[in-house]
PDB file of C-alpha atoms and ligand atoms in Angstrom:
ATOM      1  CA  MET A   1     -20.763  -4.256  -0.412  1.00  0.00           C
ATOM      2  CA  VAL A   2     -18.428  -7.319   0.339  1.00  0.00           C
ATOM      3  CA  ASP A   3     -20.537  -9.535   2.434  1.00  0.00           C
ATOM      4  CA  GLY A   4     -22.061  -6.510   3.959  1.00  0.00           C
ATOM      5  CA  GLN A   5     -18.828  -6.132   5.927  1.00  0.00           C
ATOM      6  CA  THR A   6     -17.745  -2.427   5.387  1.00  0.00           C
ATOM      7  CA  LEU A   7     -17.016   0.189   7.936  1.00  0.00           C
ATOM      8  CA  GLU A   8     -19.203   3.099   8.804  1.00  0.00           C
ATOM      9  CA  ARG A   9     -17.054   5.490   6.735  1.00  0.00           C
ATOM     10  CA  GLU A  10     -16.822   6.981   3.315  1.00  0.00           C
ATOM     11  CA  THR A  11     -15.799   4.668   0.487  1.00  0.00           C
ATOM     12  CA  VAL A  12     -12.466   5.530  -1.286  1.00  0.00           C
ATOM     13  CA  PHE A  13     -12.245   2.506  -3.685  1.00  0.00           C
ATOM     14  CA  THR A  14     -15.138   0.527  -5.255  1.00  0.00           C
ATOM     15  CA  GLY A  15     -14.287  -2.449  -7.390  1.00  0.00           C
ATOM     16  CA  ARG A  16     -17.014  -4.551  -9.148  1.00  0.00           C
ATOM     17  CA  ASP A  17     -16.329  -7.875 -10.815  1.00  0.00           C
ATOM     18  CA  LEU A  18     -12.565  -7.225 -11.338  1.00  0.00           C
ATOM     19  CA  ARG A  19     -10.847  -9.749 -13.438  1.00  0.00           C
ATOM     20  CA  LYS A  20      -7.275  -9.967 -14.650  1.00  0.00           C
ATOM     21  CA  ILE A  21      -6.034 -12.471 -17.231  1.00  0.00           C
ATOM     22  CA  TYR A  22      -2.446 -12.603 -17.975  1.00  0.00           C
ATOM     23  CA  ILE A  23      -1.607 -14.079 -21.351  1.00  0.00           C
ATOM     24  CA  THR A  24       1.839 -15.464 -21.866  1.00  0.00           C
ATOM     25  CA  GLY A  25       2.554 -17.308 -25.049  1.00  0.00           C
ATOM     26  CA  GLU A  26      -0.306 -19.863 -25.233  1.00  0.00           C
ATOM     27  CA  THR A  27      -1.294 -19.960 -21.478  1.00  0.00           C
ATOM     28  CA  GLU A  28      -3.790 -17.764 -19.823  1.00  0.00           C
ATOM     29  CA  VAL A  29      -3.384 -17.184 -15.949  1.00  0.00           C
ATOM     30  CA  HIS A  30      -6.679 -15.787 -14.440  1.00  0.00           C
ATOM     31  CA  ALA A  31      -5.043 -13.847 -11.567  1.00  0.00           C
ATOM     32  CA  LEU A  32      -8.355 -12.201 -10.457  1.00  0.00           C
ATOM     33  CA  ARG A  33     -11.558 -13.943 -10.958  1.00  0.00           C
ATOM     34  CA  GLY A  34     -14.277 -11.507 -10.145  1.00  0.00           C
ATOM     35  CA  VAL A  35     -13.277  -9.304  -7.170  1.00  0.00           C
ATOM     36  CA  ASP A  36     -15.904  -6.992  -5.645  1.00  0.00           C
ATOM     37  CA  LEU A  37     -14.556  -4.692  -2.936  1.00  0.00           C
ATOM     38  CA  ASP A  38     -15.231  -1.440  -1.010  1.00  0.00           C
ATOM     39  CA  ILE A  39     -12.330   0.100   0.780  1.00  0.00           C
ATOM     40  CA  CYS A  40     -13.151   2.744   3.354  1.00  0.00           C
ATOM     41  CA  GLU A  41     -11.504   6.133   4.130  1.00  0.00           C
ATOM     42  CA  GLY A  42      -8.721   5.880   6.580  1.00  0.00           C
ATOM     43  CA  GLU A  43      -8.971   2.196   7.220  1.00  0.00           C
ATOM     44  CA  VAL A  44      -6.158  -0.315   7.671  1.00  0.00           C
ATOM     45  CA  LEU A  45      -6.770  -3.243   5.318  1.00  0.00           C
ATOM     46  CA  VAL A  46      -4.604  -6.382   5.242  1.00  0.00           C
ATOM     47  CA  LEU A  47      -4.613  -8.693   2.181  1.00  0.00           C
ATOM     48  CA  LEU A  48      -3.613 -12.291   3.290  1.00  0.00           C
ATOM     49  CA  GLY A  49      -3.459 -15.448   1.243  1.00  0.00           C
ATOM     50  CA  PRO A  50      -1.216 -17.914  -0.426  1.00  0.00           C
ATOM     51  CA  SER A  51       1.444 -16.923  -2.959  1.00  0.00           C
ATOM     52  CA  GLY A  52      -0.171 -16.559  -6.386  1.00  0.00           C
ATOM     53  CA  SER A  53      -3.667 -15.862  -5.117  1.00  0.00           C
ATOM     54  CA  GLY A  54      -3.807 -12.313  -6.669  1.00  0.00           C
ATOM     55  CA  LYS A  55      -2.944  -9.938  -3.961  1.00  0.00           C
ATOM     56  CA  SER A  56      -0.213  -8.084  -5.812  1.00  0.00           C
ATOM     57  CA  THR A  57      -2.243  -8.128  -9.009  1.00  0.00           C
ATOM     58  CA  LEU A  58      -5.153  -6.355  -7.231  1.00  0.00           C
ATOM     59  CA  LEU A  59      -2.795  -3.879  -5.344  1.00  0.00           C
ATOM     60  CA  ASN A  60      -1.233  -2.834  -8.738  1.00  0.00           C
ATOM     61  CA  ILE A  61      -4.610  -2.309 -10.232  1.00  0.00           C
ATOM     62  CA  ILE A  62      -5.877  -0.245  -7.314  1.00  0.00           C
ATOM     63  CA  GLY A  63      -2.688   1.906  -7.497  1.00  0.00           C
ATOM     64  CA  GLY A  64      -3.042   2.382 -11.131  1.00  0.00           C
ATOM     65  CA  LEU A  65       0.199   0.585 -12.098  1.00  0.00           C
ATOM     66  CA  ASP A  66      -1.800  -1.990 -14.072  1.00  0.00           C
ATOM     67  CA  ARG A  67      -5.288  -2.299 -15.410  1.00  0.00           C
ATOM     68  CA  ALA A  68      -7.995  -4.911 -14.874  1.00  0.00           C
ATOM     69  CA  THR A  69      -8.982  -6.988 -18.085  1.00  0.00           C
ATOM     70  CA  SER A  70     -12.593  -6.388 -17.181  1.00  0.00           C
ATOM     71  CA  GLY A  71     -14.689  -4.970 -14.374  1.00  0.00           C
ATOM     72  CA  LYS A  72     -15.074  -1.523 -12.824  1.00  0.00           C
ATOM     73  CA  LEU A  73     -12.903   0.357 -10.389  1.00  0.00           C
ATOM     74  CA  TRP A  74     -13.649   3.797  -8.952  1.00  0.00           C
ATOM     75  CA  TYR A  75     -11.506   6.082  -6.748  1.00  0.00           C
ATOM     76  CA  ARG A  76     -14.129   8.135  -5.040  1.00  0.00           C
ATOM     77  CA  SER A  77     -16.158   9.381  -8.017  1.00  0.00           C
ATOM     78  CA  THR A  78     -13.535   8.788 -10.581  1.00  0.00           C
ATOM     79  CA  ASP A  79     -13.981   5.682 -12.785  1.00  0.00           C
ATOM     80  CA  LEU A  80     -10.347   4.635 -13.048  1.00  0.00           C
ATOM     81  CA  THR A  81     -11.204   2.018 -15.691  1.00  0.00           C
ATOM     82  CA  ALA A  82     -12.284   4.865 -18.039  1.00  0.00           C
ATOM     83  CA  LEU A  83      -8.995   6.900 -17.742  1.00  0.00           C
ATOM     84  CA  ALA A  84      -6.423   7.200 -20.513  1.00  0.00           C
ATOM     85  CA  ASP A  85      -2.945   6.166 -19.579  1.00  0.00           C
ATOM     86  CA  ALA A  86      -1.844   9.782 -18.787  1.00  0.00           C
ATOM     87  CA  GLU A  87      -4.710  10.472 -16.504  1.00  0.00           C
ATOM     88  CA  LEU A  88      -4.200   7.108 -14.784  1.00  0.00           C
ATOM     89  CA  THR A  89      -0.635   8.132 -14.184  1.00  0.00           C
ATOM     90  CA  ARG A  90      -1.851  11.563 -12.822  1.00  0.00           C
ATOM     91  CA  PHE A  91      -4.179   9.872 -10.501  1.00  0.00           C
ATOM     92  CA  ARG A  92      -1.280   7.629  -9.249  1.00  0.00           C
ATOM     93  CA  ARG A  93       1.079  10.443  -8.662  1.00  0.00           C
ATOM     94  CA  ALA A  94      -1.431  12.594  -6.821  1.00  0.00           C
ATOM     95  CA  ASN A  95      -2.965   9.992  -4.619  1.00  0.00           C
ATOM     96  CA  VAL A  96      -1.030   6.868  -4.235  1.00  0.00           C
ATOM     97  CA  GLY A  97       2.087   6.003  -2.233  1.00  0.00           C
ATOM     98  CA  PHE A  98       3.880   2.707  -2.695  1.00  0.00           C
ATOM     99  CA  ILE A  99       6.071   0.754  -0.477  1.00  0.00           C
ATOM    100  CA  PHE A 100       7.641  -2.563  -1.682  1.00  0.00           C
ATOM    101  CA  GLN A 101       9.550  -5.322   0.064  1.00  0.00           C
ATOM    102  CA  PHE A 102      12.747  -3.797  -1.236  1.00  0.00           C
ATOM    103  CA  TYR A 103      13.338  -0.183  -0.519  1.00  0.00           C
ATOM    104  CA  ASN A 104      14.484   0.954  -3.939  1.00  0.00           C
ATOM    105  CA  LEU A 105      16.381   4.091  -2.424  1.00  0.00           C
ATOM    106  CA  ILE A 106      18.826   5.855  -4.460  1.00  0.00           C
ATOM    107  CA  PRO A 107      22.345   4.890  -2.929  1.00  0.00           C
ATOM    108  CA  SER A 108      24.111   8.130  -3.796  1.00  0.00           C
ATOM    109  CA  LEU A 109      21.582  10.341  -2.061  1.00  0.00           C
ATOM    110  CA  THR A 110      21.027  10.770   1.652  1.00  0.00           C
ATOM    111  CA  ALA A 111      17.836   9.871   3.397  1.00  0.00           C
ATOM    112  CA  ARG A 112      16.599  13.513   3.178  1.00  0.00           C
ATOM    113  CA  GLU A 113      17.550  13.756  -0.428  1.00  0.00           C
ATOM    114  CA  ASN A 114      15.757  10.480  -1.319  1.00  0.00           C
ATOM    115  CA  VAL A 115      12.501  12.021   0.249  1.00  0.00           C
ATOM    116  CA  GLU A 116      13.054  15.276  -1.431  1.00  0.00           C
ATOM    117  CA  LEU A 117      13.051  13.596  -4.813  1.00  0.00           C
ATOM    118  CA  VAL A 118       9.372  13.106  -4.252  1.00  0.00           C
ATOM    119  CA  THR A 119       8.523  16.460  -2.432  1.00  0.00           C
ATOM    120  CA  GLN A 120      10.063  18.466  -5.111  1.00  0.00           C
ATOM    121  CA  ILE A 121       7.365  17.167  -7.619  1.00  0.00           C
ATOM    122  CA  ALA A 122       4.289  16.865  -5.399  1.00  0.00           C
ATOM    123  CA  ARG A 123       1.475  19.316  -5.115  1.00  0.00           C
ATOM    124  CA  SER A 124       1.321  19.940  -1.472  1.00  0.00           C
ATOM    125  CA  PRO A 125       4.058  17.862   0.203  1.00  0.00           C
ATOM    126  CA  MET A 126       5.097  17.902   3.767  1.00  0.00           C
ATOM    127  CA  PRO A 127       8.765  19.015   4.322  1.00  0.00           C
ATOM    128  CA  ALA A 128      11.097  15.925   4.008  1.00  0.00           C
ATOM    129  CA  GLU A 129      12.236  16.607   7.594  1.00  0.00           C
ATOM    130  CA  ASP A 130       8.679  16.185   8.984  1.00  0.00           C
ATOM    131  CA  ALA A 131       8.239  12.936   6.980  1.00  0.00           C
ATOM    132  CA  LEU A 132      11.416  11.538   8.336  1.00  0.00           C
ATOM    133  CA  ASP A 133      10.453  12.739  11.759  1.00  0.00           C
ATOM    134  CA  LEU A 134       7.102  10.861  11.525  1.00  0.00           C
ATOM    135  CA  VAL A 135       9.054   7.538  10.891  1.00  0.00           C
ATOM    136  CA  GLY A 136      11.531   8.169  13.753  1.00  0.00           C
ATOM    137  CA  LEU A 137      14.530   9.118  11.627  1.00  0.00           C
ATOM    138  CA  ARG A 138      15.037  12.794  12.490  1.00  0.00           C
ATOM    139  CA  ASP A 139      18.642  12.039  13.619  1.00  0.00           C
ATOM    140  CA  ARG A 140      19.502   9.938  10.557  1.00  0.00           C
ATOM    141  CA  MET A 141      18.451  12.352   7.776  1.00  0.00           C
ATOM    142  CA  ASP A 142      21.973  12.961   6.502  1.00  0.00           C
ATOM    143  CA  HIS A 143      22.863   9.312   6.341  1.00  0.00           C
ATOM    144  CA  PHE A 144      23.212   7.406   3.118  1.00  0.00           C
ATOM    145  CA  PRO A 145      21.289   4.186   2.497  1.00  0.00           C
ATOM    146  CA  ALA A 146      24.517   2.148   2.989  1.00  0.00           C
ATOM    147  CA  GLN A 147      24.801   3.630   6.473  1.00  0.00           C
ATOM    148  CA  LEU A 148      21.288   2.695   7.571  1.00  0.00           C
ATOM    149  CA  SER A 149      20.029  -0.732   8.662  1.00  0.00           C
ATOM    150  CA  GLY A 150      17.414  -2.527   6.469  1.00  0.00           C
ATOM    151  CA  GLY A 151      14.660  -1.387   8.690  1.00  0.00           C
ATOM    152  CA  GLU A 152      15.834   2.299   8.655  1.00  0.00           C
ATOM    153  CA  GLN A 153      16.079   2.092   4.904  1.00  0.00           C
ATOM    154  CA  GLN A 154      12.419   0.757   4.800  1.00  0.00           C
ATOM    155  CA  ARG A 155      11.420   3.643   7.046  1.00  0.00           C
ATOM    156  CA  VAL A 156      13.060   6.152   4.569  1.00  0.00           C
ATOM    157  CA  ALA A 157      10.872   4.501   1.897  1.00  0.00           C
ATOM    158  CA  VAL A 158       7.776   5.022   4.146  1.00  0.00           C
ATOM    159  CA  ALA A 159       8.751   8.629   4.715  1.00  0.00           C
ATOM    160  CA  ARG A 160       9.257   9.071   0.819  1.00  0.00           C
ATOM    161  CA  ALA A 161       5.792   7.597   0.259  1.00  0.00           C
ATOM    162  CA  ILE A 162       3.892   9.592   2.789  1.00  0.00           C
ATOM    163  CA  ALA A 163       5.751  12.938   2.017  1.00  0.00           C
ATOM    164  CA  LYS A 164       3.447  13.729  -0.823  1.00  0.00           C
ATOM    165  CA  ARG A 165       0.383  13.211   1.462  1.00  0.00           C
ATOM    166  CA  PRO A 166      -1.161  10.468  -0.621  1.00  0.00           C
ATOM    167  CA  GLY A 167      -4.808   9.460   0.192  1.00  0.00           C
ATOM    168  CA  VAL A 168      -3.714   5.753   0.086  1.00  0.00           C
ATOM    169  CA  LEU A 169      -0.528   3.832   0.898  1.00  0.00           C
ATOM    170  CA  LEU A 170      -0.146   0.567  -0.880  1.00  0.00           C
ATOM    171  CA  CYS A 171       2.446  -1.883   0.753  1.00  0.00           C
ATOM    172  CA  ASP A 172       3.462  -5.023  -0.833  1.00  0.00           C
ATOM    173  CA  GLU A 173       5.240  -7.192   1.804  1.00  0.00           C
ATOM    174  CA  PRO A 174       6.728  -4.128   3.534  1.00  0.00           C
ATOM    175  CA  THR A 175       8.306  -6.200   6.261  1.00  0.00           C
ATOM    176  CA  GLY A 176       9.107  -9.279   4.151  1.00  0.00           C
ATOM    177  CA  ALA A 177      12.857  -8.654   4.248  1.00  0.00           C
ATOM    178  CA  LEU A 178      13.071  -7.684   7.884  1.00  0.00           C
ATOM    179  CA  ASP A 179      13.425  -9.357  11.268  1.00  0.00           C
ATOM    180  CA  SER A 180      10.650  -9.006  13.828  1.00  0.00           C
ATOM    181  CA  ALA A 181      12.160  -6.060  15.810  1.00  0.00           C
ATOM    182  CA  THR A 182      12.815  -3.836  12.878  1.00  0.00           C
ATOM    183  CA  GLY A 183       9.656  -4.975  11.150  1.00  0.00           C
ATOM    184  CA  VAL A 184       7.754  -3.645  14.098  1.00  0.00           C
ATOM    185  CA  ARG A 185       9.204  -0.260  13.824  1.00  0.00           C
ATOM    186  CA  VAL A 186       8.366  -0.132  10.068  1.00  0.00           C
ATOM    187  CA  LEU A 187       4.680  -1.108  10.843  1.00  0.00           C
ATOM    188  CA  ASP A 188       4.592   1.431  13.569  1.00  0.00           C
ATOM    189  CA  ALA A 189       5.654   4.121  11.095  1.00  0.00           C
ATOM    190  CA  LEU A 190       2.889   2.936   8.775  1.00  0.00           C
ATOM    191  CA  ALA A 191       0.375   3.049  11.486  1.00  0.00           C
ATOM    192  CA  ARG A 192       1.374   6.567  12.440  1.00  0.00           C
ATOM    193  CA  ALA A 193       0.774   7.669   8.889  1.00  0.00           C
ATOM    194  CA  ASN A 194      -2.671   6.209   9.162  1.00  0.00           C
ATOM    195  CA  THR A 195      -3.557   7.758  12.513  1.00  0.00           C
ATOM    196  CA  GLU A 196      -1.774  11.130  12.127  1.00  0.00           C
ATOM    197  CA  LEU A 197      -2.456  11.775   8.495  1.00  0.00           C
ATOM    198  CA  GLY A 198      -5.627   9.594   7.978  1.00  0.00           C
ATOM    199  CA  THR A 199      -3.990   7.773   5.078  1.00  0.00           C
ATOM    200  CA  THR A 200      -5.800   4.669   4.021  1.00  0.00           C
ATOM    201  CA  LEU A 201      -3.354   1.773   4.358  1.00  0.00           C
ATOM    202  CA  ILE A 202      -3.521  -1.394   2.372  1.00  0.00           C
ATOM    203  CA  VAL A 203      -0.872  -4.064   3.239  1.00  0.00           C
ATOM    204  CA  ILE A 204      -0.109  -7.385   1.630  1.00  0.00           C
ATOM    205  CA  THR A 205       1.674  -9.743   3.957  1.00  0.00           C
ATOM    206  CA  HIS A 206       2.351 -13.429   4.521  1.00  0.00           C
ATOM    207  CA  ASN A 207       2.527 -12.723   8.189  1.00  0.00           C
ATOM    208  CA  ALA A 208      -0.865 -13.495   9.719  1.00  0.00           C
ATOM    209  CA  GLY A 209       0.135 -11.781  12.916  1.00  0.00           C
ATOM    210  CA  ILE A 210       0.065  -8.314  11.150  1.00  0.00           C
ATOM    211  CA  ALA A 211      -3.629  -8.884  10.379  1.00  0.00           C
ATOM    212  CA  ALA A 212      -4.246  -7.958  13.993  1.00  0.00           C
ATOM    213  CA  MET A 213      -3.342  -4.372  13.100  1.00  0.00           C
ATOM    214  CA  ALA A 214      -5.972  -4.090  10.510  1.00  0.00           C
ATOM    215  CA  ASP A 215      -9.707  -2.857  10.669  1.00  0.00           C
ATOM    216  CA  ARG A 216     -10.439  -5.531   8.068  1.00  0.00           C
ATOM    217  CA  VAL A 217      -8.682  -8.479   6.527  1.00  0.00           C
ATOM    218  CA  PHE A 218      -9.289  -9.715   3.024  1.00  0.00           C
ATOM    219  CA  HIS A 219      -8.389 -13.384   2.658  1.00  0.00           C
ATOM    220  CA  PHE A 220      -7.551 -14.193  -1.039  1.00  0.00           C
ATOM    221  CA  LEU A 221      -7.785 -17.661  -2.645  1.00  0.00           C
ATOM    222  CA  ASP A 222      -7.525 -18.391  -6.193  1.00  0.00           C
ATOM    223  CA  GLY A 223      -7.909 -14.868  -7.460  1.00  0.00           C
ATOM    224  CA  GLN A 224     -10.999 -14.084  -5.187  1.00  0.00           C
ATOM    225  CA  ILE A 225     -11.592 -12.623  -1.818  1.00  0.00           C
ATOM    226  CA  ALA A 226     -12.759 -15.750  -0.132  1.00  0.00           C
ATOM    227  CA  ARG A 227     -13.432 -14.164   3.332  1.00  0.00           C
ATOM    228  CA  VAL A 228     -13.604 -10.755   4.933  1.00  0.00           C
ATOM    229  CA  VAL A 229     -12.765 -10.516   8.552  1.00  0.00           C
ATOM    230  CA  VAL A 230     -13.632  -7.381  10.582  1.00  0.00           C
ATOM    231  CA  ASN A 231     -11.586  -6.884  13.688  1.00  0.00           C
ATOM    232  CA  ASP A 232     -13.390  -5.110  16.525  1.00  0.00           C
ATOM    233  CA  THR A 233     -10.121  -3.666  17.889  1.00  0.00           C
ATOM    234  CA  ARG A 234      -6.870  -3.082  16.228  1.00  0.00           C
ATOM    235  CA  VAL A 235      -3.663  -3.861  18.083  1.00  0.00           C
ATOM    236  CA  SER A 236      -0.456  -1.713  17.912  1.00  0.00           C
ATOM    237  CA  ALA A 237       2.673  -2.770  15.975  1.00  0.00           C
ATOM    238  CA  GLU A 238       4.401  -3.657  19.286  1.00  0.00           C
ATOM    239  CA  GLU A 239       1.581  -5.947  20.186  1.00  0.00           C
ATOM    240  CA  ILE A 240       1.830  -8.164  17.143  1.00  0.00           C
ATOM    241  CA  SER A 241       2.942 -11.739  17.544  1.00  0.00           C
ATOM    242  CA  TRP A 242       5.330 -12.760  14.665  1.00  0.00           C
TER     243      TRP A 242
HETATM  244  P1  ADP B   1       0.106 -12.925  -4.928  1.00  0.00           P
HETATM  245  O1  ADP B   1       0.502 -11.459  -4.896  1.00  0.00           O
HETATM  246  O2  ADP B   1      -1.025 -13.272  -4.135  1.00  0.00           O
HETATM  247  O3  ADP B   1       1.290 -13.790  -4.638  1.00  0.00           O
HETATM  248  P2  ADP B   1       0.087 -12.385  -7.781  1.00  0.00           P
HETATM  249  O4  ADP B   1      -1.020 -11.336  -7.934  1.00  0.00           O
HETATM  250  O5  ADP B   1       1.439 -11.902  -7.858  1.00  0.00           O
HETATM  251  O6  ADP B   1      -0.293 -13.188  -6.500  1.00  0.00           O
HETATM  252  O7  ADP B   1      -0.106 -13.443  -8.916  1.00  0.00           O
HETATM  253  C1  ADP B   1      -1.348 -14.041  -9.292  1.00  0.00           C
HETATM  254  C2  ADP B   1      -1.117 -14.968 -10.496  1.00  0.00           C
HETATM  255  O8  ADP B   1      -0.923 -14.239 -11.653  1.00  0.00           O
HETATM  256  C3  ADP B   1       0.058 -15.964 -10.327  1.00  0.00           C
HETATM  257  O9  ADP B   1      -0.270 -17.119 -10.899  1.00  0.00           O
HETATM  258  C4  ADP B   1       1.054 -15.223 -11.094  1.00  0.00           C
HETATM  259  O10 ADP B   1       2.063 -16.214 -11.506  1.00  0.00           O
HETATM  260  C5  ADP B   1       0.422 -14.522 -12.191  1.00  0.00           C
HETATM  261  N1  ADP B   1       1.062 -13.321 -12.620  1.00  0.00           N
HETATM  262  C6  ADP B   1       1.337 -12.243 -11.893  1.00  0.00           C
HETATM  263  N2  ADP B   1       1.862 -11.256 -12.607  1.00  0.00           N
HETATM  264  C7  ADP B   1       2.008 -11.830 -13.900  1.00  0.00           C
HETATM  265  C8  ADP B   1       2.600 -11.305 -15.123  1.00  0.00           C
HETATM  266  N3  ADP B   1       3.095 -10.052 -15.193  1.00  0.00           N
HETATM  267  N4  ADP B   1       2.512 -12.172 -16.148  1.00  0.00           N
HETATM  268  C9  ADP B   1       1.946 -13.286 -16.027  1.00  0.00           C
HETATM  269  N5  ADP B   1       1.473 -13.837 -14.957  1.00  0.00           N
HETATM  270  C10 ADP B   1       1.562 -13.119 -13.922  1.00  0.00           C
END
């Protein structure tokens, strides 16, 4: 348990003494210095902390994009640290949706086609139309990325991530490139995935206001979780002060 501060829910990720050392040339960077965590089913978790404190490193390890140098990480009863590369890729494909600061849409495909790229290879996806509807883009489905605003493009990226019904959505600065009005709509789309689909949501942000949307906030410092804050109530995206 992290300071005894978990929620009364099933645990989806359990991490113990996670450490990550990057070696470049002759220098070692200790990006994670012994992280213990329990992440609960259906929770909204915000990761806050200064640049370079290890948030993205942890997110990438949780999502199976990278591996810890040492320590243990489980997804439910699966020991992710023991999986071979191909199995880790299968875990990621089946269970994890990613949203990054930049939307990475394919410019020559419409919003619907960008989402369909994922639904065509997923096990039990929702129709692309339903995913786009959930993020409020039903009337923009046949637009190309260049015909959409930044916030709308990010909502297509959210639709693409949720269409395969992942157990967990990992978001690295999802509103970092957006103004507050469009950022709110993206956060609202993420919150809807959490409430309507039960998706566990983990969000890295520099915006402390966004922490009010979370069930819990992990404050990072120097590669460690320095503090865990539990919010008694969550505010909606519209209520956030930027
Ligand atoms: P944050 O997300 O909190 O900004 P990061 O996890 O990106 O922090 O980075 C933690 C530390 O690890 C930083 O010092 C960063 O420079 C370093 N780092 C991150 N990725 C790499 C990498 N691929 N190679 C070498 N160092 C890295």
